[in-house]
Short mmCIF file of C-alpha atoms and ligand atoms in Angstrom, two decimals:
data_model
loop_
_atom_site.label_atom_id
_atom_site.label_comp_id
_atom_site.label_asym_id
_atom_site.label_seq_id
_atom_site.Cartn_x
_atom_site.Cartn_y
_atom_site.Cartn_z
CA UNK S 1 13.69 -19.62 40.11
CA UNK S 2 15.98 -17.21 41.48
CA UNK S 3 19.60 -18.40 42.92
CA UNK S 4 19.88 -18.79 47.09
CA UNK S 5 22.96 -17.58 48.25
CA UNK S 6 24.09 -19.70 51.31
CA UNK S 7 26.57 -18.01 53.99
CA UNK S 8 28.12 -19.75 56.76
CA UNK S 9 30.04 -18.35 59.18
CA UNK S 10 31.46 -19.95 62.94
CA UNK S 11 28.80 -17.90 64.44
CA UNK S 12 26.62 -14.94 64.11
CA UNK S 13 29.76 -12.67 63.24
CA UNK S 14 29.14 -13.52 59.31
CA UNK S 15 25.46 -11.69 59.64
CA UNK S 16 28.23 -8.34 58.94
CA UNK S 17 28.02 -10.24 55.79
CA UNK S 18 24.60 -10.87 55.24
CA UNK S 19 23.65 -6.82 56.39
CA UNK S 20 26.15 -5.98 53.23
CA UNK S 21 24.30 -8.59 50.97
CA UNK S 22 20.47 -7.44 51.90
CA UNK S 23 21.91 -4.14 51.34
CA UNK S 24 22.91 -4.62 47.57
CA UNK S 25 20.23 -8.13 46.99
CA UNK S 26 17.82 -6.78 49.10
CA UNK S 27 15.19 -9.52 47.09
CA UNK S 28 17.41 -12.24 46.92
CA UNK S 29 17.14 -15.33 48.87
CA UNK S 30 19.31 -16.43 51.53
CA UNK S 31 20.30 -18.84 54.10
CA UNK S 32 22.60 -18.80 56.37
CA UNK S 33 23.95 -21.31 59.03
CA UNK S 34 25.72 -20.21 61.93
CA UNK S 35 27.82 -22.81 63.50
CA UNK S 36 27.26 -21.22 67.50
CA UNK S 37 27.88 -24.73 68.66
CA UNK S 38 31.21 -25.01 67.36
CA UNK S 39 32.15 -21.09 67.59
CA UNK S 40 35.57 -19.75 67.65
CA UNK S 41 36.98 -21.62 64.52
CA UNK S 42 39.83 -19.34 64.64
CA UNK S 43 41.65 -21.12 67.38
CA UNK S 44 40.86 -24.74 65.78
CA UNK S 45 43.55 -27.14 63.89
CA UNK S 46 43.31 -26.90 60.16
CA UNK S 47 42.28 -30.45 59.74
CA UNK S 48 38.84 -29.39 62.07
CA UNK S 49 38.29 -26.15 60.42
CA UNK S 50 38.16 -27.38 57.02
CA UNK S 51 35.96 -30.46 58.31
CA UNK S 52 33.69 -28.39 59.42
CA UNK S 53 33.74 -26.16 56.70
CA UNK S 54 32.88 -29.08 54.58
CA UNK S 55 29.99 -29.72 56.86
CA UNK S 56 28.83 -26.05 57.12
CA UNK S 57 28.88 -26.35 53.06
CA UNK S 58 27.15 -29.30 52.73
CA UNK S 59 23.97 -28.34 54.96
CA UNK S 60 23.25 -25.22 52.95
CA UNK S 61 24.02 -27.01 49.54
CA UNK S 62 21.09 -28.91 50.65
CA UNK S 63 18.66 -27.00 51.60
CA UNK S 64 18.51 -25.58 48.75
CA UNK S 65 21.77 -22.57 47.92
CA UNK S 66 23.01 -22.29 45.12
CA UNK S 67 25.97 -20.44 45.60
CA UNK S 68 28.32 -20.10 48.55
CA UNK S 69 29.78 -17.52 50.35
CA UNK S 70 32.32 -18.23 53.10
CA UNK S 71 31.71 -15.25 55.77
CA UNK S 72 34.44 -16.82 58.20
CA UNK S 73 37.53 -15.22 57.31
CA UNK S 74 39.45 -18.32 59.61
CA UNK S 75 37.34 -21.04 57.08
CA UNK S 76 37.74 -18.89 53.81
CA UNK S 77 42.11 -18.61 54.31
CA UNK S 78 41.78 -22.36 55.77
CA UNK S 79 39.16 -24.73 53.47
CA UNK S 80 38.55 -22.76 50.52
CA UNK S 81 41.00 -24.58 47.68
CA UNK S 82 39.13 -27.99 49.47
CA UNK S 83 35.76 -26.98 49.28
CA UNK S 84 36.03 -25.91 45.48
CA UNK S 85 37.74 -29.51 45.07
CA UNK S 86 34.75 -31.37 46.47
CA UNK S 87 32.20 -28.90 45.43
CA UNK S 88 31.01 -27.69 42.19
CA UNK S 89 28.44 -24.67 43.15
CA UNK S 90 30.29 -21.30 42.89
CA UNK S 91 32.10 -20.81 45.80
CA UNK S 92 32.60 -17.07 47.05
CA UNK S 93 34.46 -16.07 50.04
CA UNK S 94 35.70 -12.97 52.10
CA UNK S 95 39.48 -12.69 51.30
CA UNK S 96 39.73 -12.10 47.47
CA UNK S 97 37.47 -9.12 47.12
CA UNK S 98 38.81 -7.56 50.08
CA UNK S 99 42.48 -7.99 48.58
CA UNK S 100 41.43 -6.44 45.49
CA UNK S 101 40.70 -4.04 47.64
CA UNK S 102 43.36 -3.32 49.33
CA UNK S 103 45.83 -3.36 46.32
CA UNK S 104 43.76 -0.91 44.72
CA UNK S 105 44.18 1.41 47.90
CA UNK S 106 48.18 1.03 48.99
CA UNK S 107 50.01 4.20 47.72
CA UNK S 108 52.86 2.85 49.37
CA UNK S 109 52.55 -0.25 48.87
CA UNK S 110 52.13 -1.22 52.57
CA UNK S 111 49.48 -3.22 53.58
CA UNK S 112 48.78 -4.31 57.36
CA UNK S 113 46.13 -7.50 58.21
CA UNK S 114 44.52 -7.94 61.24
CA UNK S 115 42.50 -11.32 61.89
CA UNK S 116 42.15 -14.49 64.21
CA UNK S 117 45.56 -16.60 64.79
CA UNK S 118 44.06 -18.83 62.14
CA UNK S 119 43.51 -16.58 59.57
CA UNK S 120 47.25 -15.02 60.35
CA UNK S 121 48.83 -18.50 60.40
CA UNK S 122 47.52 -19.40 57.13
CA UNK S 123 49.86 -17.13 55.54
CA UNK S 124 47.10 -16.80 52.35
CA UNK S 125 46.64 -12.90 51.93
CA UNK S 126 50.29 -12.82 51.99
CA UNK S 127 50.38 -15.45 49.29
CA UNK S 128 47.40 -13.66 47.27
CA UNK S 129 48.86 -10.22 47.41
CA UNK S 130 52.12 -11.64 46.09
CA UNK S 131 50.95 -12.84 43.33
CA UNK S 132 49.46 -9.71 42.42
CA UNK S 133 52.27 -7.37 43.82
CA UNK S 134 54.81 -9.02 44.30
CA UNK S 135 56.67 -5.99 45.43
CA UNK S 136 53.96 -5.08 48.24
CA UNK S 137 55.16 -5.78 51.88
CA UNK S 138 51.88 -7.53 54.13
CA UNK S 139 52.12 -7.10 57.55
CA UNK S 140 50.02 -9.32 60.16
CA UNK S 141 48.31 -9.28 63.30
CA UNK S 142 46.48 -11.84 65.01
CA UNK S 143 43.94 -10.07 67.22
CA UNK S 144 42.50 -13.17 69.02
CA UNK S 145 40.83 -11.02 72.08
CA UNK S 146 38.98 -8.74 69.26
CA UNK S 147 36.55 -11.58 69.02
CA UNK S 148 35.34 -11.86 72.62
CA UNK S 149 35.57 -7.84 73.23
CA UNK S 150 32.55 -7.89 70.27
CA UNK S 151 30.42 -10.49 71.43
CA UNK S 152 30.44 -8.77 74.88
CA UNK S 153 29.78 -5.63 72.75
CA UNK S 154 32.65 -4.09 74.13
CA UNK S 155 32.83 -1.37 71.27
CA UNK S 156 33.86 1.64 72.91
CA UNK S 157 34.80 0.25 76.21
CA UNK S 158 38.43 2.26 77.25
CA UNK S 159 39.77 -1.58 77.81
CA UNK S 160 38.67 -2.17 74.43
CA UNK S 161 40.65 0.69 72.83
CA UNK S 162 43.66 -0.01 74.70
CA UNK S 163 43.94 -3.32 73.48
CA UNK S 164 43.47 -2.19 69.70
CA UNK S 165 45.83 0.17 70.36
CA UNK S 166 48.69 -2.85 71.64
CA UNK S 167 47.71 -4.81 68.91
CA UNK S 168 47.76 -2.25 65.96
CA UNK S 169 51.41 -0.53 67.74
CA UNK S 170 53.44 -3.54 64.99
CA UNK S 171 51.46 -1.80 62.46
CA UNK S 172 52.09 1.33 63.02
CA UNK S 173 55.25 1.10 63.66
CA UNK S 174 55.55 -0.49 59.62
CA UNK S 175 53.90 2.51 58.43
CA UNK S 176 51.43 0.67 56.63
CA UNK S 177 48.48 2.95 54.49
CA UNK S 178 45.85 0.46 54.12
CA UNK S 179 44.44 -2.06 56.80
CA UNK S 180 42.50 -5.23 55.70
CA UNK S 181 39.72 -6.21 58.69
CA UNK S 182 40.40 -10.39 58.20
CA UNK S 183 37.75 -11.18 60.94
CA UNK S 184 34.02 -10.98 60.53
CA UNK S 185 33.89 -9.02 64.06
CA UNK S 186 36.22 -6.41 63.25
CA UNK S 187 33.59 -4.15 61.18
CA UNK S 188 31.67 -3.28 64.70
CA UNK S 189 35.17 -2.18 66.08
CA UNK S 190 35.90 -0.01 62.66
CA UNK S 191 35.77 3.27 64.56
CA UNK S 192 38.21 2.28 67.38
CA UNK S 193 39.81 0.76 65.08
CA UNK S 194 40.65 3.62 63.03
CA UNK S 195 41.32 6.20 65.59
CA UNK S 196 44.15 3.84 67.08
CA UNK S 197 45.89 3.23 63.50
CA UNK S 198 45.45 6.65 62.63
CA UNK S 199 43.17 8.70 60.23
CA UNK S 200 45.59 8.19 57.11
CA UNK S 201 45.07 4.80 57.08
CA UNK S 202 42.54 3.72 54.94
CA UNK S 203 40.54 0.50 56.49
CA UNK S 204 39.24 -2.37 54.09
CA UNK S 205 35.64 -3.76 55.24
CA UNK S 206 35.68 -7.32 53.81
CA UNK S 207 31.58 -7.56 54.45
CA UNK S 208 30.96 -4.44 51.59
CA UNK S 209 33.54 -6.12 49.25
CA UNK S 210 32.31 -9.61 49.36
CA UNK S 211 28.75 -8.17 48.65
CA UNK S 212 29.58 -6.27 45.43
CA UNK S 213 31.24 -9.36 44.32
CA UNK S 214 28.09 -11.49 44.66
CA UNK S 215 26.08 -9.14 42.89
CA UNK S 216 27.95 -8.53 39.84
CA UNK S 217 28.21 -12.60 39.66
CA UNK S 218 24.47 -12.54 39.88
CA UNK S 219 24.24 -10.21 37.66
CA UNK S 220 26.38 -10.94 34.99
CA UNK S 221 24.41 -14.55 35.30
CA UNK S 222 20.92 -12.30 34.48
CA UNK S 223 19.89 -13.71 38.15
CA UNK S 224 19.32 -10.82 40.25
CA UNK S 225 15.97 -11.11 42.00
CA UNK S 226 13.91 -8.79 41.64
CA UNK S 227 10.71 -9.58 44.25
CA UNK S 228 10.78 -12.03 46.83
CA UNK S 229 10.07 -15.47 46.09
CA UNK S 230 8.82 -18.21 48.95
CA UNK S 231 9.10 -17.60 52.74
CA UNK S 232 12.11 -15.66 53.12
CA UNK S 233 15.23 -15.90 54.27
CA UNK S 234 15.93 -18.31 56.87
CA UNK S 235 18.73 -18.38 59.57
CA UNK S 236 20.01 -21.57 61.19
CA UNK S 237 22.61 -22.04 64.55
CA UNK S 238 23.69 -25.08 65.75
CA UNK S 239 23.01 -23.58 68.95
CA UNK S 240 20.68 -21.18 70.01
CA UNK S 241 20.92 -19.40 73.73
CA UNK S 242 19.88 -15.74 74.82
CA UNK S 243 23.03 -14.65 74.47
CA UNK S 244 23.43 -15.58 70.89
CA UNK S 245 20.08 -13.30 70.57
CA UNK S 246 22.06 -10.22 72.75
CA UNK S 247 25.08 -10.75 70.41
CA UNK S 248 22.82 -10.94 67.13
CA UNK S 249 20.95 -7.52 68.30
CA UNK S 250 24.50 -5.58 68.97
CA UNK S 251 25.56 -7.28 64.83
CA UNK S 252 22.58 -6.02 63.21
CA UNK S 253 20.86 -3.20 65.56
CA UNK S 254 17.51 -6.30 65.16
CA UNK S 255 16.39 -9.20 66.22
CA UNK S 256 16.52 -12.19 63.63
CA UNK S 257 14.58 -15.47 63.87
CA UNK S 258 16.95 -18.15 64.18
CA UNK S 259 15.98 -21.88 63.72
CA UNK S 260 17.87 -24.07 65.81
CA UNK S 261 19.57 -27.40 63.55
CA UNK S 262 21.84 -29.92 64.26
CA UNK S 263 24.22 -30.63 61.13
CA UNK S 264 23.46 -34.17 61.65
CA UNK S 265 19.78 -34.40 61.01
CA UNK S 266 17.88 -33.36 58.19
CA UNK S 267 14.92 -31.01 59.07
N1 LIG Y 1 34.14 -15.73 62.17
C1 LIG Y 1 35.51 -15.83 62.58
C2 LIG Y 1 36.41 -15.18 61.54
O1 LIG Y 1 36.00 -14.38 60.75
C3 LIG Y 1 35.74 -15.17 63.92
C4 LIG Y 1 35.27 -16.01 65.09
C5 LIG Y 1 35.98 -17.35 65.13
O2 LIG Y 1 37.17 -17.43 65.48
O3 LIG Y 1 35.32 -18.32 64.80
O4 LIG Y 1 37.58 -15.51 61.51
#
């Protein structure tokens, strides 16, 4: 029996995640849960974000996953260290890899994060890259309207640019040489996003990092799948509405069959 990886994410933004992981594990199986109901986490307490985290983790743990991977940049900086507490399964999530990353890329040692005012407040890839680097200055950004300006697939819209361009002035100003994305939303803005902060700046894509990651777990475990096993993958929201569909469609360029599921009951 092959391994399931589940991926949650507050919404549909984490299928950035799962495009990068069907890329690499194009036969392994996956669920994911989208928590649309619930979507933004980003603006959310702690104390709810890691609750629901906890929730989000324990739906895919039973239906079946048996590995995790935290797509929600504003859950990964917020409820990892808890969910490995209260949960044994390998837990993998967006913020190391794309670190690694990063540290790998600096020159300068300069290293600018953009992300939701939870993932900024959280103070982690500050903390991370620290204690890797300790002489690397981190720079951050929350970006709160990025969110919205995706989901209303904004991407090239001259409002849109203008308000990367006010957010990423801070970083600019620093001089930083490498950009971490923190938000699963940011990938679809990558272009803009690089044309404001300038062409030296090399941008860090958390969704192609987290996927190599899985795989070499997988495959150092002799677990990569090689053919498809059972029905598929399958895709749960806690809310389903046509606009979760237009959303999904701008995400992937496709149109994914969601089942609708309430945390609560077990279907
Ligand atoms: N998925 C969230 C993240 O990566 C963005 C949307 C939200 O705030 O829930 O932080």
């Amino acid at each position: 029996m092959s391994i399931t990886i589940g991926v949650f994410d507050s919404g549909v933004g984490g299928l950035t995640v799962v495009r990068e992981l069907k890329r690499l594990l194009p036969a392994q199986p996956l669920i994911y849960f989208g928590d649309t109901a619930r979507t933004p986490y980003g603006t959310k307490s702690q104390e709810t974000i890691i609750q629901y985290a906890r929730e989000d983790t324990r739906f895919l743990l039973e239906r079946g996953a048996g590995i995790l991977v935290i797509a929600c940049h504003s859950a990964a900086s917020t409820a990892t260290s808890t969910l490995r507490q209260e949960f044994s399964e390998p837990i993998f999530e967006v913020i190391t890899p794309s670190i690694e990353q990063a540290l790998a890329l600096t020159k300068r040692k300069i290293i600018g994060l953009i992300g939701t005012r939870a993932t900024v407040t959280s103070g982690v890839y500050e903390k991370a890259i620290h204690a890797r680097m300790p002489d690397t200055k981190v720079y951050s950004q929350a970006c709160p309207l990025l969110v919205s300006l995706v989901e209303e697939g904004w991407l090239k819209a001259r409002e849109s640019r203008m308000i990367v361009k006010k957010y990423l002035r801070p970083l600019k100003n620093r001089q930083i040489d490498t950009l971490v994305l923190g938000c699963t939303h940011y990938p679809l803005l990558k272009q803009t996003i690089q044309e404001k902060i300038g062409k030296n700046v090399k941008i860090v894509d958390p969704s192609a990092e987290i996927a190599r990651a899985v795989y070499s777990y997988l495959e150092s475990k002799n677990q990569l799948s090689e053919k498809l096993h059972g029905r598929g993958d399958r895709f749960f929201v806690s809310d389903l509405t046509p606009t979760t569909q237009e959303v999904v469609q701008r995400f992937l360029g496709t149109r994914v069959q969601f089942e609708k599921t309430s945390l609560s009951c077990r279907d």
